[in-house]
CSV table of C-alpha atoms and ligand atoms in Angstrom, one decimal:
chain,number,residue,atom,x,y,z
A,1106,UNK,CA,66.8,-80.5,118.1
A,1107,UNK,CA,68.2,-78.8,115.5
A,1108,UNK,CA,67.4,-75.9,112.9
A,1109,UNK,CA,68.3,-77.7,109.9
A,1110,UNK,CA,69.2,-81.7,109.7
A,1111,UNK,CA,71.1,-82.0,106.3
A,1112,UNK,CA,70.8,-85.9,105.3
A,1113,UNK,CA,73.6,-87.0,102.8
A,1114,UNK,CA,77.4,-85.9,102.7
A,1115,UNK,CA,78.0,-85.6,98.9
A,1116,UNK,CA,77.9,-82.1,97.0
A,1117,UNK,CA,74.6,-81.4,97.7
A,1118,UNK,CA,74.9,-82.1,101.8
A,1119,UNK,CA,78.0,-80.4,102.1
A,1120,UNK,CA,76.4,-76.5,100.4
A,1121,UNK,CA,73.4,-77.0,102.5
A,1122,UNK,CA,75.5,-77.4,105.8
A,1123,UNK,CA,77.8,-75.0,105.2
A,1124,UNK,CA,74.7,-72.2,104.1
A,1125,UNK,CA,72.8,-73.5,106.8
A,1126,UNK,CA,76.1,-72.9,108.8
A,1127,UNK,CA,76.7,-69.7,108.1
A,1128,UNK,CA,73.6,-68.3,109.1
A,1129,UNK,CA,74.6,-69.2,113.2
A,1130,UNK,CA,72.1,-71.8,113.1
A,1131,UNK,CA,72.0,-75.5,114.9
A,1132,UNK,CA,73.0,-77.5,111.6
A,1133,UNK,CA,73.7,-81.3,111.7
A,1134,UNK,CA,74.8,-83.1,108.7
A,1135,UNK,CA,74.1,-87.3,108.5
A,1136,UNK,CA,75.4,-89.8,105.8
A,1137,UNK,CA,75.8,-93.0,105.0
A,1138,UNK,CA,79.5,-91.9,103.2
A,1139,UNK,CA,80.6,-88.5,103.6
A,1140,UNK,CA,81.6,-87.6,99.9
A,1141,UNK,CA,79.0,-89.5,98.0
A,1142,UNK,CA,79.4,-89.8,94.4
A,1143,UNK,CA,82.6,-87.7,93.9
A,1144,UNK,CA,84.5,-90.5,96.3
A,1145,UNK,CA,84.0,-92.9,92.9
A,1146,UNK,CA,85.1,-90.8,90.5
A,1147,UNK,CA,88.6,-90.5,88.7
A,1148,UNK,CA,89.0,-86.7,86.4
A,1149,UNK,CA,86.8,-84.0,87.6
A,1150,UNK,CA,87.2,-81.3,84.7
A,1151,UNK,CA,84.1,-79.4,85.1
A,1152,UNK,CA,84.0,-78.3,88.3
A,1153,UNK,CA,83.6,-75.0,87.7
A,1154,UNK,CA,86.8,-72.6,88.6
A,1155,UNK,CA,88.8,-75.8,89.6
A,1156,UNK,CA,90.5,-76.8,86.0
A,1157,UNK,CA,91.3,-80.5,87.2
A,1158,UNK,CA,90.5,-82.3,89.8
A,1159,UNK,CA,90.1,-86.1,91.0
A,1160,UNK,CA,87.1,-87.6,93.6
A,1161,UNK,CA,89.1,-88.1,96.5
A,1162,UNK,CA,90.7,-84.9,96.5
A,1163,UNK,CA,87.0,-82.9,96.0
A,1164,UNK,CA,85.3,-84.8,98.7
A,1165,UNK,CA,88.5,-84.0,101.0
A,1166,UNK,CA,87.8,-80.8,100.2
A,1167,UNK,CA,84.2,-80.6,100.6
A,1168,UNK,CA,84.5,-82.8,104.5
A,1169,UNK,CA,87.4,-79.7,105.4
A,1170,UNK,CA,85.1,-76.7,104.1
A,1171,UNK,CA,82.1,-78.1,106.5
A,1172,UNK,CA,84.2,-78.9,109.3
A,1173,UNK,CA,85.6,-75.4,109.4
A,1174,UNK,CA,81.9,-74.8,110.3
A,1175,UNK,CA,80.0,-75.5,113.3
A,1176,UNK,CA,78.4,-78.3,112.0
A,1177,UNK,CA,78.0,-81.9,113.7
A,1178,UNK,CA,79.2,-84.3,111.5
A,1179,UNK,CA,77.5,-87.7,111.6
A,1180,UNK,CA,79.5,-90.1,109.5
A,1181,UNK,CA,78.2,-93.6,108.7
A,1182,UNK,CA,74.8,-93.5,109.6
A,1183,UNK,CA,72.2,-94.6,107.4
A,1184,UNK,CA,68.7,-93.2,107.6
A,1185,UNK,CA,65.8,-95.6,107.0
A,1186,UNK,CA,62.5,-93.3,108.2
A,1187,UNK,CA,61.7,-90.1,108.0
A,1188,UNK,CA,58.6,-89.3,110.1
A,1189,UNK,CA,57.3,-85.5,109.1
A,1190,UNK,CA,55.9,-83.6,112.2
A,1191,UNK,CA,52.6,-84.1,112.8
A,1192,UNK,CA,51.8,-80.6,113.1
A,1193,UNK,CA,52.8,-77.6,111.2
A,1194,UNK,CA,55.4,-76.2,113.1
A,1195,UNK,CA,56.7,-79.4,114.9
A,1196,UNK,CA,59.7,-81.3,114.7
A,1197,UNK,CA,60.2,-84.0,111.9
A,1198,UNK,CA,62.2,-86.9,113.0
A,1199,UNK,CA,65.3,-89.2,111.0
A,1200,UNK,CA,65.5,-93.1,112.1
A,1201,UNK,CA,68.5,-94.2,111.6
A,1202,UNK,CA,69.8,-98.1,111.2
A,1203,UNK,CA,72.1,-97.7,114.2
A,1204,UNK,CA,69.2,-97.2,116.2
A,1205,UNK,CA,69.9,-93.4,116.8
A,1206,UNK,CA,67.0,-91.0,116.4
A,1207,UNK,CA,67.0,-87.2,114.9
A,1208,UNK,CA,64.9,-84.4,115.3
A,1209,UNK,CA,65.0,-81.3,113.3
A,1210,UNK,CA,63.0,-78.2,112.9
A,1211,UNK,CA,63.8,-78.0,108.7
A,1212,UNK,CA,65.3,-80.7,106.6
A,1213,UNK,CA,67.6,-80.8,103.7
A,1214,UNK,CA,67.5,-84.9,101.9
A,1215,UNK,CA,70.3,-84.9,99.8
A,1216,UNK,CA,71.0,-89.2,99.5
A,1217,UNK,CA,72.0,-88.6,95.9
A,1218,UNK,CA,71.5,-91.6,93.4
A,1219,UNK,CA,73.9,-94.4,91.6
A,1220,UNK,CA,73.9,-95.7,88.3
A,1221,UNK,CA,72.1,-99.1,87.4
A,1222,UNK,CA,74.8,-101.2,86.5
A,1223,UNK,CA,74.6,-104.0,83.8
A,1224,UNK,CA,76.5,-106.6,85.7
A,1225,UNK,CA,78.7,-108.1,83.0
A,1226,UNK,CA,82.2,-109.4,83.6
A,1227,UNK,CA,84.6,-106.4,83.2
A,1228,UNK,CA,82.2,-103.5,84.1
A,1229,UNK,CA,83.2,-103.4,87.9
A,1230,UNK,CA,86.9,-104.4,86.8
A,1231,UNK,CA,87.1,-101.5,84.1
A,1232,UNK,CA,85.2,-98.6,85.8
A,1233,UNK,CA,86.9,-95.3,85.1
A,1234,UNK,CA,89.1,-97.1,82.3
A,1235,UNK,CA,87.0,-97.3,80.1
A,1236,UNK,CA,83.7,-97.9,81.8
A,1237,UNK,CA,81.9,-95.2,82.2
A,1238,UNK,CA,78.0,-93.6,82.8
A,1239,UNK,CA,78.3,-89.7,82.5
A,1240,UNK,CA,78.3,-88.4,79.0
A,1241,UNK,CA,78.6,-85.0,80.3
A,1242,UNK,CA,81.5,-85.8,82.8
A,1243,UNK,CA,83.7,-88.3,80.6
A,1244,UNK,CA,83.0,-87.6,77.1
A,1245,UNK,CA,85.9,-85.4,75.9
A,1246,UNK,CA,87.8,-88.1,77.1
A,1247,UNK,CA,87.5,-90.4,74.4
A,1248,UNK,CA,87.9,-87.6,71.9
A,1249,UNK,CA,89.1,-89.1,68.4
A,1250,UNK,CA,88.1,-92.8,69.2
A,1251,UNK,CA,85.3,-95.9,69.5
A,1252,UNK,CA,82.8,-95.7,71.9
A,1253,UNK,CA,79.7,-97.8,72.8
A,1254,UNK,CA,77.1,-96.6,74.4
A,1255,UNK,CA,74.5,-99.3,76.3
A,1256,UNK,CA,70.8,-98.9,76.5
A,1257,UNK,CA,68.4,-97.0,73.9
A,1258,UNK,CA,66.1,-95.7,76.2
A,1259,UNK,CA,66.2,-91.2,76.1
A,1260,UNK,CA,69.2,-90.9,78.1
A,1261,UNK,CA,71.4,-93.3,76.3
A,1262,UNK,CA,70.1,-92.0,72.6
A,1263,UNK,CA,71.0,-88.5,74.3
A,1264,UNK,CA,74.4,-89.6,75.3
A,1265,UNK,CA,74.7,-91.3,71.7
A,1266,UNK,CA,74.3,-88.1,70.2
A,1267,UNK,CA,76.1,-86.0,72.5
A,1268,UNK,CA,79.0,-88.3,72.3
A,1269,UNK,CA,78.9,-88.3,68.4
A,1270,UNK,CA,80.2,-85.2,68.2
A,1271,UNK,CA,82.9,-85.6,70.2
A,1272,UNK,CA,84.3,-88.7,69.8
A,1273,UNK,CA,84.8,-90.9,66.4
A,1274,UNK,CA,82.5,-93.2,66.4
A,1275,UNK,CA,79.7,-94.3,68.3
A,1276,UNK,CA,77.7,-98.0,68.8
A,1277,UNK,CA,74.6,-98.1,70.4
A,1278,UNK,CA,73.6,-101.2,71.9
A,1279,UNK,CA,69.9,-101.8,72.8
A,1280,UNK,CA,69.0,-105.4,74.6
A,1281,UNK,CA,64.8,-104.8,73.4
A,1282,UNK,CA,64.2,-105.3,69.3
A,1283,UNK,CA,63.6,-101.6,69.3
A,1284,UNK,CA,64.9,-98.3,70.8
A,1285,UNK,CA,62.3,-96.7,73.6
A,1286,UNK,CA,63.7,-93.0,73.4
A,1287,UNK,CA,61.4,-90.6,71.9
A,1288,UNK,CA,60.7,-90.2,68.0
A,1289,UNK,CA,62.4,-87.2,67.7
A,1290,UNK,CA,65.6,-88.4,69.7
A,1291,UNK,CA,65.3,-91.4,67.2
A,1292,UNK,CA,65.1,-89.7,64.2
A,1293,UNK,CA,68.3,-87.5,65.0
A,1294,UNK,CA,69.9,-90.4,66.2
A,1295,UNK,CA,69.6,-91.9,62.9
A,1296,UNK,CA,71.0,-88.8,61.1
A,1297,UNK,CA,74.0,-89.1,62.1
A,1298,UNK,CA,76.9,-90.4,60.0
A,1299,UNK,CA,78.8,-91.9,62.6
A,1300,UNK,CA,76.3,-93.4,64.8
A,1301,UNK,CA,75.9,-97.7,64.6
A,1302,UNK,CA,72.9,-98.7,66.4
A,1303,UNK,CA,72.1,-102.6,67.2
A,1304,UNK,CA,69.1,-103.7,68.3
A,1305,UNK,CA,68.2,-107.1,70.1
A,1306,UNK,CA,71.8,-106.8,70.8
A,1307,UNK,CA,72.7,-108.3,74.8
A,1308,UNK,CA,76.1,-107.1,76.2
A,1309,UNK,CA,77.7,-110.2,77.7
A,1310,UNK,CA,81.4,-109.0,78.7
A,1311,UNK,CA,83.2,-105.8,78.5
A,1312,UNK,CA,86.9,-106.9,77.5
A,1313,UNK,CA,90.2,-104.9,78.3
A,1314,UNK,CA,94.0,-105.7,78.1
A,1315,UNK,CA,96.6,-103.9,80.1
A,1316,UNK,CA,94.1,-102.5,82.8
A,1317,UNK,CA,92.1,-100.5,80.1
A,1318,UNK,CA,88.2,-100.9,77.9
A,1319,UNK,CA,89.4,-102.8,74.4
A,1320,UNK,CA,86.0,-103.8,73.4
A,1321,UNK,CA,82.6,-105.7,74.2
A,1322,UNK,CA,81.4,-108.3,73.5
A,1323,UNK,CA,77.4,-109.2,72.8
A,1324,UNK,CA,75.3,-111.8,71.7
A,1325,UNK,CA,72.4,-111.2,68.9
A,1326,UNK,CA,69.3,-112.3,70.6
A,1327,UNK,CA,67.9,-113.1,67.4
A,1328,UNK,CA,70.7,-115.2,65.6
A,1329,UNK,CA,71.9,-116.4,68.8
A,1330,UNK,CA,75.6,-115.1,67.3
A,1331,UNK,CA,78.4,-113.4,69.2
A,1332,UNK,CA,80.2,-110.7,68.0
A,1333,UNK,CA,83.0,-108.5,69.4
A,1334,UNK,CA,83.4,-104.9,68.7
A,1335,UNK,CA,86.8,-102.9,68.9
A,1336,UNK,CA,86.4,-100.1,71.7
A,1337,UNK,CA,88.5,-97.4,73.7
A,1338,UNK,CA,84.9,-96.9,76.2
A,1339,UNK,CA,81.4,-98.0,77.0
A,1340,UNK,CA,78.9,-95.2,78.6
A,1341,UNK,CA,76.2,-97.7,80.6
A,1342,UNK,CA,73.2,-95.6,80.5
A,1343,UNK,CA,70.6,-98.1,81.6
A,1344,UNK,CA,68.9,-95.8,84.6
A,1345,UNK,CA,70.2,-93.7,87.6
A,1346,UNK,CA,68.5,-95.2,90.7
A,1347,UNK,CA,67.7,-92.6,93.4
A,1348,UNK,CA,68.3,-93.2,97.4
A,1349,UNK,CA,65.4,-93.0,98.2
A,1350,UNK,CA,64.0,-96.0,99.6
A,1351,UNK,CA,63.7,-95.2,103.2
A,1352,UNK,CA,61.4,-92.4,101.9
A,1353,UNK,CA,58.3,-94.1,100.6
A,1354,UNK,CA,54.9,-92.7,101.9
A,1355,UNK,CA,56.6,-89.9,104.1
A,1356,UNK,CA,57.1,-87.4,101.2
A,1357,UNK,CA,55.9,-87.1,97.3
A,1358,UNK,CA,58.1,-88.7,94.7
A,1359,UNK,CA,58.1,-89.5,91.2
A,1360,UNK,CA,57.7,-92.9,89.8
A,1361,UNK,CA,61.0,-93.0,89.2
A,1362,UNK,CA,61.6,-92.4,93.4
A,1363,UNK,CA,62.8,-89.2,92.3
A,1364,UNK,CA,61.7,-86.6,95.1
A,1365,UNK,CA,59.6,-83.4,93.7
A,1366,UNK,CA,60.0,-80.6,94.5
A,1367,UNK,CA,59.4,-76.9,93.7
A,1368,UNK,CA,62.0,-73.7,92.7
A,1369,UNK,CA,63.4,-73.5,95.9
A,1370,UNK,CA,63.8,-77.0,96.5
A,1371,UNK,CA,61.0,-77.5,98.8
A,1372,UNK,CA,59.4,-81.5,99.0
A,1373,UNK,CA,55.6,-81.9,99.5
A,1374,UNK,CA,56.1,-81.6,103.5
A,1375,UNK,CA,56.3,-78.1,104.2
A,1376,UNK,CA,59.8,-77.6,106.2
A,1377,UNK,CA,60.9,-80.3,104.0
A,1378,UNK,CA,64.1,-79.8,101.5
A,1379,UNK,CA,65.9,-81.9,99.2
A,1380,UNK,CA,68.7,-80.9,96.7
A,1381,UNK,CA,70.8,-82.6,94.3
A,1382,UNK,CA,70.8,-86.1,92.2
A,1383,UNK,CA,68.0,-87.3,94.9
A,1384,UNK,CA,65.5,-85.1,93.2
A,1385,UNK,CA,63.6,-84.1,90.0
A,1386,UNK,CA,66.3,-81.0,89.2
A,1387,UNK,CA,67.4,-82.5,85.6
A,1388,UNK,CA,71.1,-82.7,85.1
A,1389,UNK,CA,73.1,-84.5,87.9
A,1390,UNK,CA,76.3,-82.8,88.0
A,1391,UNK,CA,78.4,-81.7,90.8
A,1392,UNK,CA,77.9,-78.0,90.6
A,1393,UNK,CA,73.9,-78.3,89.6
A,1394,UNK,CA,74.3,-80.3,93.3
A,1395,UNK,CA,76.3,-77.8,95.1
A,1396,UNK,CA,73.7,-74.8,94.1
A,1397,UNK,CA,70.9,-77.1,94.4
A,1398,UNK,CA,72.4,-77.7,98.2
A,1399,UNK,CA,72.7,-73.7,98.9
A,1400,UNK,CA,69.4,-73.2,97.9
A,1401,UNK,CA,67.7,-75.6,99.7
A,1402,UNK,CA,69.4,-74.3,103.0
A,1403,UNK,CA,68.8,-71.0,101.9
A,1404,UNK,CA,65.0,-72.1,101.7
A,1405,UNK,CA,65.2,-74.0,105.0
A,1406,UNK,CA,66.2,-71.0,106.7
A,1407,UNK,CA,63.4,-68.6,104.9
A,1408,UNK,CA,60.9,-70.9,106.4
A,1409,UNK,CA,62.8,-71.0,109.7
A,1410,UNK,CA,62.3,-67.2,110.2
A,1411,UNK,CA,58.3,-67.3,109.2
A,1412,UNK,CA,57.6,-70.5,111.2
A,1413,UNK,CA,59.6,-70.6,113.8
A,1414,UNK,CA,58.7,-68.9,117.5
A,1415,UNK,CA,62.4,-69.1,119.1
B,1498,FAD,P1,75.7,-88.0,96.1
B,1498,FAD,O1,77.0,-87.6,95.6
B,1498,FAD,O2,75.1,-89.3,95.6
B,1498,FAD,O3,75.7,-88.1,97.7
B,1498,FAD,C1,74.7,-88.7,98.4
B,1498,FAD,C2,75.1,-88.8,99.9
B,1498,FAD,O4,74.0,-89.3,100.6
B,1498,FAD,C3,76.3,-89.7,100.2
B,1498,FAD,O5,76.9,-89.1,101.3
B,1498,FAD,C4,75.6,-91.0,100.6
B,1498,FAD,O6,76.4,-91.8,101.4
B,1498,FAD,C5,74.4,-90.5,101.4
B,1498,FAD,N1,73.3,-91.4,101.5
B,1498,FAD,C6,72.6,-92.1,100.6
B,1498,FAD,N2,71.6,-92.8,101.1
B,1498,FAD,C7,71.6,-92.5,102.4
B,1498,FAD,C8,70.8,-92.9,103.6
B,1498,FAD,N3,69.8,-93.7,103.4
B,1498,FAD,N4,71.1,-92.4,104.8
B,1498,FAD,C9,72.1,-91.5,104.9
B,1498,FAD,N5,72.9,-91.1,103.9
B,1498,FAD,C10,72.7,-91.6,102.7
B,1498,FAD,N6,79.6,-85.0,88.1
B,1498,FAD,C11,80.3,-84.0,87.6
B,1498,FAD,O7,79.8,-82.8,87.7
B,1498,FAD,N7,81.5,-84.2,87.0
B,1498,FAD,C12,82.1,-85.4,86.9
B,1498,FAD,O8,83.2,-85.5,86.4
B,1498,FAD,C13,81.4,-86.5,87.4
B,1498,FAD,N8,81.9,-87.8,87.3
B,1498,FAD,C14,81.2,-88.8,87.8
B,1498,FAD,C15,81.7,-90.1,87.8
B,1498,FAD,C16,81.1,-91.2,88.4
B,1498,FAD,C17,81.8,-92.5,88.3
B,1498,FAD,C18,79.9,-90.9,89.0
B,1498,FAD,C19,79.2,-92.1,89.7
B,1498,FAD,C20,79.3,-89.7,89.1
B,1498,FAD,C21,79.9,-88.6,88.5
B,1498,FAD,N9,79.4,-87.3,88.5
B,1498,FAD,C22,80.1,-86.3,88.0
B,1498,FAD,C23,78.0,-87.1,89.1
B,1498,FAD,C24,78.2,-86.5,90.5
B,1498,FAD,O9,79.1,-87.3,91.2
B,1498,FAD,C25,76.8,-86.3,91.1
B,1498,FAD,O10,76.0,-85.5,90.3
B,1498,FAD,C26,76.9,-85.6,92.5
B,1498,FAD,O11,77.8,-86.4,93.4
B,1498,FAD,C27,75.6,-85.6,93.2
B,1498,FAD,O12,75.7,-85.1,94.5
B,1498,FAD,P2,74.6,-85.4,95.6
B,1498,FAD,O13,75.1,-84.7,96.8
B,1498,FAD,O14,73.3,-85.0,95.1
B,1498,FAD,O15,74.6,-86.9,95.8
């Protein structure tokens, strides 16, 4: 068995493996698609210390930084139980869809999340030109110029305001007669000059011409009318989904699947970690992952040296 099975390859798996790693224990690290998130992303500019950077290149870079590790790297598996130990103590077990089996003293879940997407023509087409779902990631981008963002719900009145004062202007679009965010959320929202906010208002298409976001186009539920508005991006903010479906009943989550867990990153099983977008650690960024990661091994290890006989 080993010390500590890390489940997930993005940010978050790779600084658990490589702490758990470096402290010359047996460390195994299983996912779905080694490089998670990042693999989908085009400009990283806030990775802290590393000015500019693109997905492809980070997750490269994360995959070579484990391997130079003794780490067993299980690529493509996809876990669908976890079964705690029965005992305190005991070994917890990871079912994978291949049919394998793992066992593991500690473990780090780290299956990150992904964005709910609106499924309109031109979203897939126009992702990372144009399209986009992280406020905090992509907003100086569109410095100077027309953004949209869709979904009044907290995080997309959030991003509304974030993004108005960055960019020129910004339409929220809201498919409900009324915004859900919080009152006070609201009533900043509505302070701001350069803020349009449409209500009963269905996204239908997200246009583009030469390979880039031009505008969106959306029907007034109540008129029945379309209407087109002129646009350089669109920030889809209608929910971030976390992985964790194969984890119902086996440890405590949120209602939004989120799993809780406490300052070090311990879950409601006791030798049970997670770290990263997978949990209720607010913020999903790359580097709040990558700490979230080391600490959870960190944690993993702590409890190795009080539970553990050999
Ligand atoms: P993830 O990156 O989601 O990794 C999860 C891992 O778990 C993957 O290896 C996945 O294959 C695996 N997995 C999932 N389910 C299972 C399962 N059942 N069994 C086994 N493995 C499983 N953040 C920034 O800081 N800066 C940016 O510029 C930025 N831009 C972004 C752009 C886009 C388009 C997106 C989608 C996200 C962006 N983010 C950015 C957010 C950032 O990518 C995430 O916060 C970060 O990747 C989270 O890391 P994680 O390790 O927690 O999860």
């Amino acid at each position: 068995p080993f010390d500590v099975l890390v489940v997930g390859g993005g940010p978050a798996g790779a600084a658990s493996a490589i702490y758990a790693a470096r402290k010359g224990i047996r460390t195994g690290v299983a996912a779905e698609r080694f490089g998670g998130q990042v693999l989908d992303t085009n400009a990283i500019e806030n990775f802290i210390s590393v000015t500019e950077t693109d997905g492809p290149k980070l997750a490269s870079a994360l995959e070579e930084h484990v391997r130079s590790y003794e780490v067993d790297i299980m690529n493509l598996q996809r876990a669908e139980k976890l079964i705690p130990a029965s005992q305190e103590g005991g070994l917890h077990e990871v079912r994978f869809a291949s049919g394998a089996s793992l066992k593991s003293k500690t473990l780090v879940l780290a299956t990150g999340a992904r964005w709910r997407k609106i499924n309109v023509p031109g979203e897939s087409e126009y992702q990372g030109k144009g399209v986009a779902y992280c406020p905090h990631c992509d907003g100086p981008l569109f410095k100077g110029k027309d953004v949209a963002v869709i979904g009044g719900g907290n995080s997309g009145v959030e991003a509304a305001i974030d993004l108005a004062g960055v960019v020129k202007h910004v339409t929220l679009l809201e498919f409900d007669d009324k915004l859900r965010a919080d009152a006070v959320l609201q009533k900043k929202l509505h302070s701001l000059p350069n803020v349009t906010v449409l209500v009963s208002a269905q996204t239908t298409e997200i246009t583009g011409e030469n390979g880039r976001v031009n505008g969106l186009v959306y029907k007034d539920r109540k008129t029945g009318e379309e209407h087109t508005v002129a646009l350089a991006g669109v920030f889809v903010q209608i929910g971030l989904l976390p992985n964790t479906d194969w984890l119902k009943g086996s440890v405590e989550l949120t209602a939004h699947g989120e799993i809780i867990v406490d300052a070090r990153g311990e879950t409601s099983v006791p030798g049970v970690f997670a770290a990263g977008d997978v949990t209720t650690v607010p913020y999903k960024q790359i580097v709040i992952a990558v700490g979230e990661g080391a600490k959870a091994a960190l944690s993993a290890f702590d409890h190795l040296i009080r539970h553990s006989v050999s």
